[in-house]
Structures are given as C-alpha cells and as structure tokens.
Short mmCIF file of C-alpha atoms in Angstrom, two decimals:
data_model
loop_
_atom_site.label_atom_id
_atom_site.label_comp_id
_atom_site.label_asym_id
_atom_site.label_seq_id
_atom_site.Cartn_x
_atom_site.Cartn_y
_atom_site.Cartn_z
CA UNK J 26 236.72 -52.18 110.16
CA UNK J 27 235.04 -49.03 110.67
CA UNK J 28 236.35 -45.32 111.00
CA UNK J 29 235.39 -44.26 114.55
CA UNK J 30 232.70 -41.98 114.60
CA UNK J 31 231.97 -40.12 118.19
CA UNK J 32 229.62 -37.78 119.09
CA UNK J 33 232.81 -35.13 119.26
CA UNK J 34 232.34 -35.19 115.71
CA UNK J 35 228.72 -33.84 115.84
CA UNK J 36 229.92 -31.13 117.47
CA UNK J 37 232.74 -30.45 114.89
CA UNK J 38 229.46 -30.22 111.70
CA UNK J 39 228.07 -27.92 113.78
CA UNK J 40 231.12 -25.17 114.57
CA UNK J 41 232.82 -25.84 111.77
CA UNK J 42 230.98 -22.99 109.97
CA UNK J 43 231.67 -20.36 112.16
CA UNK J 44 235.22 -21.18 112.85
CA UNK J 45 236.16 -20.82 108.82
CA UNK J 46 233.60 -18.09 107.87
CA UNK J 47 231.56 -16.38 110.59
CA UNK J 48 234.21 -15.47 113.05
CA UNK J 49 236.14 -14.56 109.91
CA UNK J 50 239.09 -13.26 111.10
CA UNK J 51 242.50 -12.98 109.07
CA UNK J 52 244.73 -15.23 110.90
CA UNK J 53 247.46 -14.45 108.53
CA UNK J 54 249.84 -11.86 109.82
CA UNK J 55 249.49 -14.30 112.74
CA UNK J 56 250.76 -16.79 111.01
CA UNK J 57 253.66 -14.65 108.81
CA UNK J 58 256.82 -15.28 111.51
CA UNK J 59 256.26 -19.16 111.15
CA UNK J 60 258.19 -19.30 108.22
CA UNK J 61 261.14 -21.06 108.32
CA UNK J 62 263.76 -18.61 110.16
CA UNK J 63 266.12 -21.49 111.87
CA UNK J 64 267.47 -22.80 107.97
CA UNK J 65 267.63 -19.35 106.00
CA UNK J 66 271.10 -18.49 105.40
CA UNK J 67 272.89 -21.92 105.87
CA UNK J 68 274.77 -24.20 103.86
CA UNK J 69 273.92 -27.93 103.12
CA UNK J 70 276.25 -30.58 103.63
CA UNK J 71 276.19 -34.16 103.75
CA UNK J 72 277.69 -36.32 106.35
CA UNK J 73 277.47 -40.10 108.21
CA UNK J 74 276.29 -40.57 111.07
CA UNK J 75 279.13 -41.73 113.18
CA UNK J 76 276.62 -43.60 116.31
CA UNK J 77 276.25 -47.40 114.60
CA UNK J 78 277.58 -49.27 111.74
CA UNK J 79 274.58 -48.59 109.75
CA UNK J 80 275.57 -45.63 108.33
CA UNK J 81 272.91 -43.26 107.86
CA UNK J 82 273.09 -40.46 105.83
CA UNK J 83 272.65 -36.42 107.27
CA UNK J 84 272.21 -33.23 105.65
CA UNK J 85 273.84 -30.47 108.36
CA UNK J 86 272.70 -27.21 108.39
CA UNK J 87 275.73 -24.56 108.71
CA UNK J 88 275.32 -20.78 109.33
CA UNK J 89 276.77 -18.97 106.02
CA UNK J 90 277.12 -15.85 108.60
CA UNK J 91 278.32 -15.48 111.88
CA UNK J 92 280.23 -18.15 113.80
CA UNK J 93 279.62 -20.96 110.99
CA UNK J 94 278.15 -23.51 113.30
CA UNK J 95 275.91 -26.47 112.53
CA UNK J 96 272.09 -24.96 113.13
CA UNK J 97 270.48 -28.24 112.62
CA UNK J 98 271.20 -31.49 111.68
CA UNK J 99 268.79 -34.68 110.26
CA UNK J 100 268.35 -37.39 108.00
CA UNK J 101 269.20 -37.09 104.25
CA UNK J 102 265.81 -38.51 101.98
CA UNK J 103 268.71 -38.97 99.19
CA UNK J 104 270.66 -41.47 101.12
CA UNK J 105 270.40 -44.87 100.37
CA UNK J 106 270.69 -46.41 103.80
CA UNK J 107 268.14 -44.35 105.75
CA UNK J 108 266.24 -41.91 102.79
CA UNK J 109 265.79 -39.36 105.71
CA UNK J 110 264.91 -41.59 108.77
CA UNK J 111 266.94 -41.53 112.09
CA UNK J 112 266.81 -43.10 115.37
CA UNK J 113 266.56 -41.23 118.45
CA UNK J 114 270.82 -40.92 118.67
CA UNK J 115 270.84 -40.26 115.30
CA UNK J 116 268.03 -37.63 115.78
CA UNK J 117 270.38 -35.71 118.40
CA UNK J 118 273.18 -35.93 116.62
CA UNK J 119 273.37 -32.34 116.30
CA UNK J 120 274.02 -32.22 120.04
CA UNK J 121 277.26 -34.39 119.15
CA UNK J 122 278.79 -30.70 117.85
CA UNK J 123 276.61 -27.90 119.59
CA UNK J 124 277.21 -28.90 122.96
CA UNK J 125 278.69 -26.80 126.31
CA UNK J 126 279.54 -30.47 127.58
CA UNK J 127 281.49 -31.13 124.61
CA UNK J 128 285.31 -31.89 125.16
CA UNK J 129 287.05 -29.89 122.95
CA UNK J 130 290.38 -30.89 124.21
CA UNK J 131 292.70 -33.33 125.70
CA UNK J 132 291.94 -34.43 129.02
CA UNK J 133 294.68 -36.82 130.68
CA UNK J 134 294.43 -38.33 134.05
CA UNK J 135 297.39 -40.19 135.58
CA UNK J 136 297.99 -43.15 136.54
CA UNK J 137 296.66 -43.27 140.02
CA UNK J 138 296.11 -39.59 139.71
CA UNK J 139 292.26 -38.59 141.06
CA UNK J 140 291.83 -35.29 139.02
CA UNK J 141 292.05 -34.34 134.89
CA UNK J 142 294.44 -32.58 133.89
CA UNK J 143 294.49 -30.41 129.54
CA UNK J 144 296.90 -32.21 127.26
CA UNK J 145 297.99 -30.68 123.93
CA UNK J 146 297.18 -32.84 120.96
CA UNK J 147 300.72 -33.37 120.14
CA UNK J 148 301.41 -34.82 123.82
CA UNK J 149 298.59 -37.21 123.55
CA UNK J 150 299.56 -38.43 120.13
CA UNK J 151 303.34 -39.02 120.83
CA UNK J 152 302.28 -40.87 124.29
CA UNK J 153 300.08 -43.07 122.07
CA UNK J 154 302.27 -43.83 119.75
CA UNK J 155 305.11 -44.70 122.80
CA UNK J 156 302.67 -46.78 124.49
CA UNK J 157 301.71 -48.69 121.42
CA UNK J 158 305.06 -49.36 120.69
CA UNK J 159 306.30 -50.41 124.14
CA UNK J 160 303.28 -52.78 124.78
CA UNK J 161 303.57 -54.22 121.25
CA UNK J 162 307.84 -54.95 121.42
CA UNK J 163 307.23 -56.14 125.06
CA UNK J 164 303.74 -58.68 124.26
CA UNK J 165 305.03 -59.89 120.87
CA UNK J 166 304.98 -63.84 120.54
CA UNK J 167 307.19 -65.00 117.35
CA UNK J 168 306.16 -68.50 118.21
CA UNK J 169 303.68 -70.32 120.79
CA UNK J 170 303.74 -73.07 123.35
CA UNK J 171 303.64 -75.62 120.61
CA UNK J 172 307.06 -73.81 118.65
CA UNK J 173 304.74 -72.82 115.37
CA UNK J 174 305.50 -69.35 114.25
CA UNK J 175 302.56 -66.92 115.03
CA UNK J 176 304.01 -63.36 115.26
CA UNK J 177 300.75 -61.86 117.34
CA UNK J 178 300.31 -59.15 119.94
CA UNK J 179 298.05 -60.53 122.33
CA UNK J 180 298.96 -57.09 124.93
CA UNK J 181 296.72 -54.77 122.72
CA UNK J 182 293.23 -55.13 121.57
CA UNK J 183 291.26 -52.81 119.07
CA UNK J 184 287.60 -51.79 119.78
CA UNK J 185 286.93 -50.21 116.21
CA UNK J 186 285.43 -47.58 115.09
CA UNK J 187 281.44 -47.49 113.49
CA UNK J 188 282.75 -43.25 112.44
CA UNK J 189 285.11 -44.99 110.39
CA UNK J 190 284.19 -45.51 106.65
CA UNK J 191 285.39 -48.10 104.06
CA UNK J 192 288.48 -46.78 103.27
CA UNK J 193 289.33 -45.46 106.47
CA UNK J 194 288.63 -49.65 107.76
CA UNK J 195 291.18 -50.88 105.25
CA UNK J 196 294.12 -48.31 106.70
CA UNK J 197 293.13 -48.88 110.51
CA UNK J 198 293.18 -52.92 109.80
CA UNK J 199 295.65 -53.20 107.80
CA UNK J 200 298.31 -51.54 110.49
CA UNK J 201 296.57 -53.71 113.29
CA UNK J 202 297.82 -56.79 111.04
CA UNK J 203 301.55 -55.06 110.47
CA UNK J 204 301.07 -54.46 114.50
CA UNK J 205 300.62 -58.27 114.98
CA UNK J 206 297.15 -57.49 116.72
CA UNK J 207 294.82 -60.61 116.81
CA UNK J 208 292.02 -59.12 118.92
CA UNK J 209 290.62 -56.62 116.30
CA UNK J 210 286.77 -56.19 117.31
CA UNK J 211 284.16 -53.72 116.34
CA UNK J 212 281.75 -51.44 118.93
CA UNK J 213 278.61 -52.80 117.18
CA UNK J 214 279.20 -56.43 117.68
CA UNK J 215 279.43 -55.72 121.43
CA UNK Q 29 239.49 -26.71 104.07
CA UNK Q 30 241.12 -29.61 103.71
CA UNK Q 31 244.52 -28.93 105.02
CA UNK Q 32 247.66 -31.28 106.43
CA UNK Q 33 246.94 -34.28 108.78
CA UNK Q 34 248.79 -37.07 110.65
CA UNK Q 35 248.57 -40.72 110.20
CA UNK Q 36 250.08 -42.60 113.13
CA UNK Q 37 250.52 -46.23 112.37
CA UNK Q 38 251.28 -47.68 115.63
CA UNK Q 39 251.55 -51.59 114.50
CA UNK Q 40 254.84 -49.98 112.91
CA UNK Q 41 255.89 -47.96 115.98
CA UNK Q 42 258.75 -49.76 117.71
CA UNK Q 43 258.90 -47.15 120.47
CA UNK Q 44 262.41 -46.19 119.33
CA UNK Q 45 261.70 -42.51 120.49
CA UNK Q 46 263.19 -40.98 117.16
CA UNK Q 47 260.48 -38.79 116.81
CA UNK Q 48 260.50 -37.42 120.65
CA UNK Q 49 264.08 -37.16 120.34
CA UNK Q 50 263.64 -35.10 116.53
CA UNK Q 51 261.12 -33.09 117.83
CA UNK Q 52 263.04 -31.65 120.97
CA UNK Q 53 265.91 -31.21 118.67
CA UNK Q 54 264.19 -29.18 116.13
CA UNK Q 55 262.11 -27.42 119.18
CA UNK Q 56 265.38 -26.45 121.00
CA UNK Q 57 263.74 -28.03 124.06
CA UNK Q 58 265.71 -28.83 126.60
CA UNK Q 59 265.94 -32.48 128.72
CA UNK Q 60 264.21 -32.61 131.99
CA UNK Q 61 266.09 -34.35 134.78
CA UNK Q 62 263.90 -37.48 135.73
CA UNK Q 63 264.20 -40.10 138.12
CA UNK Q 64 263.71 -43.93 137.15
CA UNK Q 65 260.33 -44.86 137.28
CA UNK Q 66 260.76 -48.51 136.22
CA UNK Q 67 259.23 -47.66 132.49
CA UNK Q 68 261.17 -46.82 129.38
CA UNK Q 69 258.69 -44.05 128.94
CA UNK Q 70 260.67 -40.94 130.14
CA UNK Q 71 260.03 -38.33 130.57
CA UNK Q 72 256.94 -40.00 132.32
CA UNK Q 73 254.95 -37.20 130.76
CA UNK Q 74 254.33 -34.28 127.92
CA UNK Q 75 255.07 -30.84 129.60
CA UNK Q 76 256.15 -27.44 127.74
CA UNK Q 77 259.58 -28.90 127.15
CA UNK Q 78 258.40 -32.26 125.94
CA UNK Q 79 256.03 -31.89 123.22
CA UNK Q 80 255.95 -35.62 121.63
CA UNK Q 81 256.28 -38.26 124.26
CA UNK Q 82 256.13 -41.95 123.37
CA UNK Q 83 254.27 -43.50 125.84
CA UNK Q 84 255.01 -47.28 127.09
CA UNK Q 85 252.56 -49.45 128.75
CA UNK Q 86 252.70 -53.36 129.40
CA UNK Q 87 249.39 -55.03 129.54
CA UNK Q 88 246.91 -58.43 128.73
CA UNK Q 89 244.88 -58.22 125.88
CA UNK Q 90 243.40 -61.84 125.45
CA UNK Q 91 245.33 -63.22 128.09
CA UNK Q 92 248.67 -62.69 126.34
CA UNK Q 93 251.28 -60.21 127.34
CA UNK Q 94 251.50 -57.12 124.82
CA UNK Q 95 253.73 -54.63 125.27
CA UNK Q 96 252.32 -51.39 123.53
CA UNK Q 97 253.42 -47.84 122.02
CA UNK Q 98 251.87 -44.84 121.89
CA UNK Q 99 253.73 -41.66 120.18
CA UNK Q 100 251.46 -38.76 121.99
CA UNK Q 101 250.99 -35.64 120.23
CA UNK Q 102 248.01 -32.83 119.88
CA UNK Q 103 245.42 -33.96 117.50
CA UNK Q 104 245.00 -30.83 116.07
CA UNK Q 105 241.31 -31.07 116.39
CA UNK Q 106 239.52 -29.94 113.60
CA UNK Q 107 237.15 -28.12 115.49
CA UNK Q 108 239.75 -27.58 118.54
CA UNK Q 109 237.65 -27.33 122.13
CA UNK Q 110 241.00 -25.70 123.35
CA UNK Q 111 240.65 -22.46 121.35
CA UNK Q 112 236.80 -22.72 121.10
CA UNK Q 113 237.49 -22.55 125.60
CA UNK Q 114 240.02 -20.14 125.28
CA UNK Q 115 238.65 -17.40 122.66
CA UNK Q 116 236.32 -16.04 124.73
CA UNK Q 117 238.94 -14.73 127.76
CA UNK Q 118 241.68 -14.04 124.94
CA UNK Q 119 240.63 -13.71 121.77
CA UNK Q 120 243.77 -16.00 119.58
CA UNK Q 121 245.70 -17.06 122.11
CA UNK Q 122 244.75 -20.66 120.54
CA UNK Q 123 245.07 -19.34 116.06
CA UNK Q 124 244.36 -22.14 113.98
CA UNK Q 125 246.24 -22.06 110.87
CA UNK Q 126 243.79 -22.11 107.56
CA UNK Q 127 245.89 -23.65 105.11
CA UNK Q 128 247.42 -26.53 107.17
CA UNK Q 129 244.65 -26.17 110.06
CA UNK Q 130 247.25 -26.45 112.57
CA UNK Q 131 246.28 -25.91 116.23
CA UNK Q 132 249.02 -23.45 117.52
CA UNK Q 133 249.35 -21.84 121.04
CA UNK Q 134 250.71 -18.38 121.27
CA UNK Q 135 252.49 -16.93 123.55
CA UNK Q 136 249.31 -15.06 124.60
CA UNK Q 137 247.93 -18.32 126.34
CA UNK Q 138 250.45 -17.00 129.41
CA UNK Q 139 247.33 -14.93 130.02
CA UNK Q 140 245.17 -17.89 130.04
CA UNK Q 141 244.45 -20.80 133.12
CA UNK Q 142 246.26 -24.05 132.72
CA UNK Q 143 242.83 -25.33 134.67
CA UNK Q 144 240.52 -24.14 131.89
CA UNK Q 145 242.45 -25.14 128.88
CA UNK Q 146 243.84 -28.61 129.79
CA UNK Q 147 240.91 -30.49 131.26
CA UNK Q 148 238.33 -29.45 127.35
CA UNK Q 149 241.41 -31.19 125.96
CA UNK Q 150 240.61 -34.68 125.01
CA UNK Q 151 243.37 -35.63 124.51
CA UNK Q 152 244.75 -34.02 127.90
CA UNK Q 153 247.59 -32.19 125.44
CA UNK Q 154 248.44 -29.24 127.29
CA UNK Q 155 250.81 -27.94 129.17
CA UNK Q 156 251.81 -24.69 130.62
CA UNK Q 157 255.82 -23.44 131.49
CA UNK Q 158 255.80 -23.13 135.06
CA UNK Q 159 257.85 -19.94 135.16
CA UNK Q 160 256.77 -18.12 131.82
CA UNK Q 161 253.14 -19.28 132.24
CA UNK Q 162 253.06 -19.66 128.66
CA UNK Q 163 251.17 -22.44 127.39
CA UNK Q 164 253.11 -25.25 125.11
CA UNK Q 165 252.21 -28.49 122.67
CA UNK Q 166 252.96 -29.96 119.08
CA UNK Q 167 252.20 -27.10 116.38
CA UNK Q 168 252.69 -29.62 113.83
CA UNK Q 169 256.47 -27.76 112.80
CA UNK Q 170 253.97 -25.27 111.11
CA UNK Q 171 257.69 -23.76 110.47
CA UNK Q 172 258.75 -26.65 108.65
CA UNK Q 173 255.47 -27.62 106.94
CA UNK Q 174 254.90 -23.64 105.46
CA UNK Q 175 258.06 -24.28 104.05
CA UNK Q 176 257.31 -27.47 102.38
CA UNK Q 177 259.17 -29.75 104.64
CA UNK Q 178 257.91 -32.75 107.14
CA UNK Q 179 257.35 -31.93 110.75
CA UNK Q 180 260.56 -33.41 112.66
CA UNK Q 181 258.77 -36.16 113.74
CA UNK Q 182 257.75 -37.54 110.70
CA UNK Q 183 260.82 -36.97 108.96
CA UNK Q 184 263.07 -39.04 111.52
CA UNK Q 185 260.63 -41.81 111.56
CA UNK Q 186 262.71 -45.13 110.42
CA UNK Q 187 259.67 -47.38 110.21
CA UNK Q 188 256.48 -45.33 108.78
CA UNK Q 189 254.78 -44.99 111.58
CA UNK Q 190 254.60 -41.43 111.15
CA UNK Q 191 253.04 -40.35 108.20
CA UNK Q 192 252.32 -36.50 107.01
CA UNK Q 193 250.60 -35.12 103.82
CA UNK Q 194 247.12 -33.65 102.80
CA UNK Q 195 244.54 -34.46 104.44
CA UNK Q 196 242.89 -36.81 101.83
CA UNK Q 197 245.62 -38.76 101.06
CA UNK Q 198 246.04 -39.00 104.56
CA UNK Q 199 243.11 -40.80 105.60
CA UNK Q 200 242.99 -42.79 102.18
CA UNK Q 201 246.32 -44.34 103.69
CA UNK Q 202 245.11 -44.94 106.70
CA UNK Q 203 242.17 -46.68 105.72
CA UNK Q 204 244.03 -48.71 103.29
CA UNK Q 205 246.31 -49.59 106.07
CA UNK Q 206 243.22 -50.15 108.15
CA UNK Q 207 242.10 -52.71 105.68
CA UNK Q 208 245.05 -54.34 105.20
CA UNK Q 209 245.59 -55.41 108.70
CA UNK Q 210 242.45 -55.93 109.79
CA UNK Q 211 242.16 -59.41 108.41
CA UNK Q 212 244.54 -60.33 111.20
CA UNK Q 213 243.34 -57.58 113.85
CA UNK Q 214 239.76 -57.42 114.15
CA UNK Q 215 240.15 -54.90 116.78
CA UNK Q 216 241.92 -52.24 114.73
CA UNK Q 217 240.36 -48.72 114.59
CA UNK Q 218 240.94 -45.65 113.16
CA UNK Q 219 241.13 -43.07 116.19
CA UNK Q 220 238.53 -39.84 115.94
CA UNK Q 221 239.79 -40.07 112.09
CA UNK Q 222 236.69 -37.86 111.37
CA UNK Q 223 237.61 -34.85 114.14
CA UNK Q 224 241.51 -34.63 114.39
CA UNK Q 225 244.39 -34.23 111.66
CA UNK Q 226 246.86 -37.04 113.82
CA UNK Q 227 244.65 -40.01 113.38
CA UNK Q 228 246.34 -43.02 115.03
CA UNK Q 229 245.53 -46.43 113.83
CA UNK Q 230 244.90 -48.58 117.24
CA UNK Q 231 245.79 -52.50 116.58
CA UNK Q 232 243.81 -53.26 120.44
CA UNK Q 233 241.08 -51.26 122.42
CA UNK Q 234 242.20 -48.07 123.60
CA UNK Q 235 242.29 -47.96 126.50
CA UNK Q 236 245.37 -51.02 126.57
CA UNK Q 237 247.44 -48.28 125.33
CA UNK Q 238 246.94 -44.54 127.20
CA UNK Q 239 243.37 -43.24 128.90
CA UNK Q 240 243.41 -40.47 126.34
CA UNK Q 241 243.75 -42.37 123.01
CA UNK Q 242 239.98 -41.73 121.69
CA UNK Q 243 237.78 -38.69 122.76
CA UNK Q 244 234.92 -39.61 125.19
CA UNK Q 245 231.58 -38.35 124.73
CA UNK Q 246 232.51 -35.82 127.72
CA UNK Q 247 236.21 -34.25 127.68
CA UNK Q 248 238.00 -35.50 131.17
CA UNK Q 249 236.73 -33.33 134.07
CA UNK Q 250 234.02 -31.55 134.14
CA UNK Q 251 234.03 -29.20 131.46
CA UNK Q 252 232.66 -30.47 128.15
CA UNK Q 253 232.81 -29.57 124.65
CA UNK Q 254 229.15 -28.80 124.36
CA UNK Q 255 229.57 -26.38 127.04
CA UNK Q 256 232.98 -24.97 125.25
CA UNK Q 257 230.97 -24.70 122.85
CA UNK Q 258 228.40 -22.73 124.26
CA UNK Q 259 230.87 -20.43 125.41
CA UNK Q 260 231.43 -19.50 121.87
CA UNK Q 261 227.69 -18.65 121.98
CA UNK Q 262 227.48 -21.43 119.07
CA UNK Q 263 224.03 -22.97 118.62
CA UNK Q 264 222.92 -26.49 119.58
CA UNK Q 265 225.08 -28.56 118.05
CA UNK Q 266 223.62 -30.50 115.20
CA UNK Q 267 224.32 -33.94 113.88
CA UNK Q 268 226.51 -33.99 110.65
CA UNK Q 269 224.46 -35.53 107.66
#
C-alpha cells in the first residue's frame, strides 16, 4: 500500500522550478477565452430523462437569444434519483432534441408499401384512434371457453412508456383497463 | 501550485461509458464510424474526436478470468514532457494553466509533428486531426472547471469513479480509498499519484489493464523525458528530497 513513486517523478523536482518561475511567462490572456462561452445567456430548466424507468433528473440549457434551442443538456446534482450522474444514453440525451436525424414529423408507410410517405398529425391520430377501435370491437371476448365472463382484448397489447411519469401511468392504464387490454407491459421489463 | 487533479477509482468503474459519452457531448465531437472489432471498447482508440475512451480488456490475473476497465484520459502531467518537447519548436503550443495546472493543446500544435509529441507522451495521449493538423486531448473542461463546474466526465459519473477537486483533497481520497481496499487487494496502487493530476487507483498490475497505465522509466519510443528535458536546456535532473 504504497503511492507509486517512478523515476518520472525525479524529473518533475527538478523542472518544476523553471516551469512556474524561471520561464515566467503570463499564460493568462492565454487562458482568458476558456471561460465558459457555451452556457452564458441560457435558461435552466429541469426535465426527466425519458431513456429508462429510473428517472433521472436534467438541467437543459436553452439559448435566451436566437433560435431558443437546448445548448446542452446533463444531470441535475439536486435530483434525488441521480444528484447529477448519467449513463452514457442519458449523457447524449441532448442529441435526443439537437439532431439533423431527428423526425420531426409523421412518417407513414403502407401496408405492403416499400417507401415513407409525411403524414399530418391529425391523420395519424384519427387512424390510431380507428384502428384501436376496430381491433378492440372485433378481438373483444365477453366470456371464455369455460362461459365465465372476462371482457378482455387479447388483439392489442401495450408496450409502455419509461417518458411517462406517475400521473401520466395512471391515465394511460386506466384507459387500457376501460379498453379491456390484458397485455399491458412496460419497455424496461423487456 | 497546488491546483485541480483527478482521482480515477477504477474498482468503481463499471465501463458504462458515461463519461466518454459526456465528454463528446460537451466537446461537440462527433462519432467516428467503426467497424466491430469483437470488444465493447469502441472506438478502439483516443483520436482528436475521442478524447476519453474507456478501454476494455479481458485477461487472467491469478488464474481467474477478470474482465477490466480503464477510462483513458491525459494525466495532465505535472511537469508535462509534451510541452517541455514541444516549447522549443513553438513556444505554447502546449500552455499549462497555473491555477488548475491543466495541460491544454492549442491550436498552434497544427504547427507541430504528431511524431515528436506523441511518442514523450507516457501515457501515449495524443492525437492529431488528420485534416486540420491540429493536435487534440482531454483539457480537463478547463471551460467548465474556470467556471466552477466539474469536467463532463466527472459530473456524469453514476458510480464515483470519477472524482475532481483540489489537488490535496484529491490524493487524501485516493489514499483513503487506497487503504480501504487494500485489505482485500494487495495489489492496489496508486498510479504516478506523485507526477500527474488523473491518478487512477489500479486494483491488479498494470499492465492487465492498458500498456500505458503507469509511466516507464523511458517514455515509449525512443525519445525520453530526460532528453525532453534537455531540450529545454534544463539541468541534470535531480532527485526530489
């Protein structure tokens, strides 16, 4: 249980005097434009990371001027869960929102179809909605094999949401249950 | 000068890549397109768009399988043999900051040889842009750090293996941590803890985890500090009482 000690180290005794006084030169103006230019004139916010159901906590960094983007994004040291850690998704999270790859729209491909076509939002929601409703009327057991009363949709399965919070769980379940859905999973049990 | 240091506790590091991931993000680097090489470590090496790379290597220590991490960064040499090579072809192309004692490239090192600068390294730290020529590597978020915050890395750490602070307290941590788990690792070491301000506490011999954990007597290739150092026009070095 020993610090290492190398000859490198000799060498460091020796120089260390004329790199901090002999060769005195004033590294400061050299040193002036590494102050912190990327977080000046943004805005705080909080946020959750939306990658796993653990739920860490971010501070995002928007430009007060200009477009209003997110300039950076990482871990908040006031949150509970992570106090300012984040994994490596979590760590590119700001990616998520500054991104040329991004999909910023609807993209719809057909049945059978081989290219993607731009939906409007609207569209996408009412064929949702239809779809939902067609598959749940048409899979809906009142009763099974045995004649006991079940009322279940066994055409329709959710894969929930870790983005989702508390509140957000209880209104998403709780329509899955009026649905008659049975297979109601989450992405991080998977 | 005491000034900001690193303490790198790898019997904490899970190899999650959080901190190579935080420090590209804060760095605006962009990813490199790699091919599979069989090892979780990608990409399979630092360059001037990776500046923290966590390296992955599976090996035997004792005749048991280990499978080890090692988060590679600049040292930030106290007594840096890159800018003690370097200052005599351009003067501060390598500054070293005085109040943190950050090592920092500028971008005057395009006027500098990769083939000089990297092979003094020992820690074989860095790397040159192939297009701008302009020589890149951790500068410990000097940014970040002049402005009272963490470097990325260190922030985005989830386990503490990544510890930042003043010097002092920095090495009384790690030799409290040292003495804490040495009990149960009788081959843990504090790396060059004496020389460098990212002091990495080793849980097996060094060599298990990367060739350029600990510096050798000689830096790899043939150029050596002592002759860096005479370079500089320094005098013989002298042993430190």
């Amino acid at each position: 249980m020993t610090i290492e000690r190398r000859q490198f180290l000799k060498l460091s005794a020796a120089t260390a005097a004329a790199a901090f006084s002999g060769l005195g030169f004033d590294l400061k103006p050299a040193f002036a434009k590494a102050e912190l230019a990327k977080l000046t004139r943004t805005r705080q916010t909080t946020s959750v990371c939306c990658y796993c159901s653990v739920g860490c906590g971010l501070i995002v960094n928007t430009a007060e001027g200009g477009n209003g983007r997110a300039v950076n994004v990482e871990g908040d040291p006031d949150h509970p869960i992570n106090e300012g850690s984040l994994c490596p998704k979590g760590a590119s999270i700001w990616q998520l929102t500054e991104n040329d790859k991004r999909l910023t729209s609807v993209m719809y491909r057909a049945p059978y179809s081989d290219k993607w076509e731009e939906k409007p939002w609207d569209w996408a929601l009412d064929r949702i909605a239809r779809k939902v409703k067609d598959t749940r009327d048409a899979t809906f057991e009142v009763k099974n094999a045995k004649d006991q009363v079940v009322n279940r949709v066994a055409g329709m399965a959710s894969v929930g949401s870790a983005a989702m919070d508390n509140e957000e769980c209880w209104i998403y379940q709780s329509m899955l249950r009026a649905m008659g859905l049975t297979y109601i999973e989450h992405q991080a049990r998977i | 000068m005491s000034g900001k240091s690193f303490f790198i506790d790898l019997s904490r590091c899970t190899a999650c890549r959080g901190c190579q991931v935080a420090c590209k993000q804060w760095k605006q680097k962009p990813a490199e397109k790699t091919a599979n090489t069989g090892s979780h470590q990608n990409p399979p090496d630092l360059s001037a768009a990776t500046l923290k790379l966590v390296r992955f290597k599976e090996t035997a220590v004792g005749g048991d399988f280990k499978w080890l991490f090692f988060p590679d960064q600049c040292r930030h040499c106290l007594d840096s043999p890159c800018k003690l090579a370097s200052d005599p072809v351009i003067q501060d192309a390598i500054v070293q900051d005085p109040d943190t004692g950050a090592v920092v490239f500028t971008e005057k090192t395009k006027g500098l040889d990769i083939n000089l600068v990297r092979p003094v390294c020992p820690y074989d730290i860095p790397r040159v842009d192939p297009v701008t020529k302009i020589m890149y590597k951790c500068d410990m978020c000097l940014d970040r750090v002049r402005s009272g915050m963490l470097p990325a890395c260190v922030k985005t750490c989830p386990t503490g293996a990544m510890n930042f602070g003043d010097r002092q307290d920095v090495l009384a941590m790690a030799a409290k941590r040292l003495g804490a788990l040495a009990p149960r690792y009788p081959q843990a070491a504090l790396i060059d803890a004496r020389d460098v301000r990212a002091v990495y506490l080793t849980l097996y011999p060094v060599r298990q985890y990367h060739a350029f954990v600990q510096a050798a007597e000689a830096a790899p290739g043939n150029f050596s500090r002592r002759s860096a150092l005479a370079l500089l026009g320094g005098n013989a070095p002298r042993t430190r009482t």
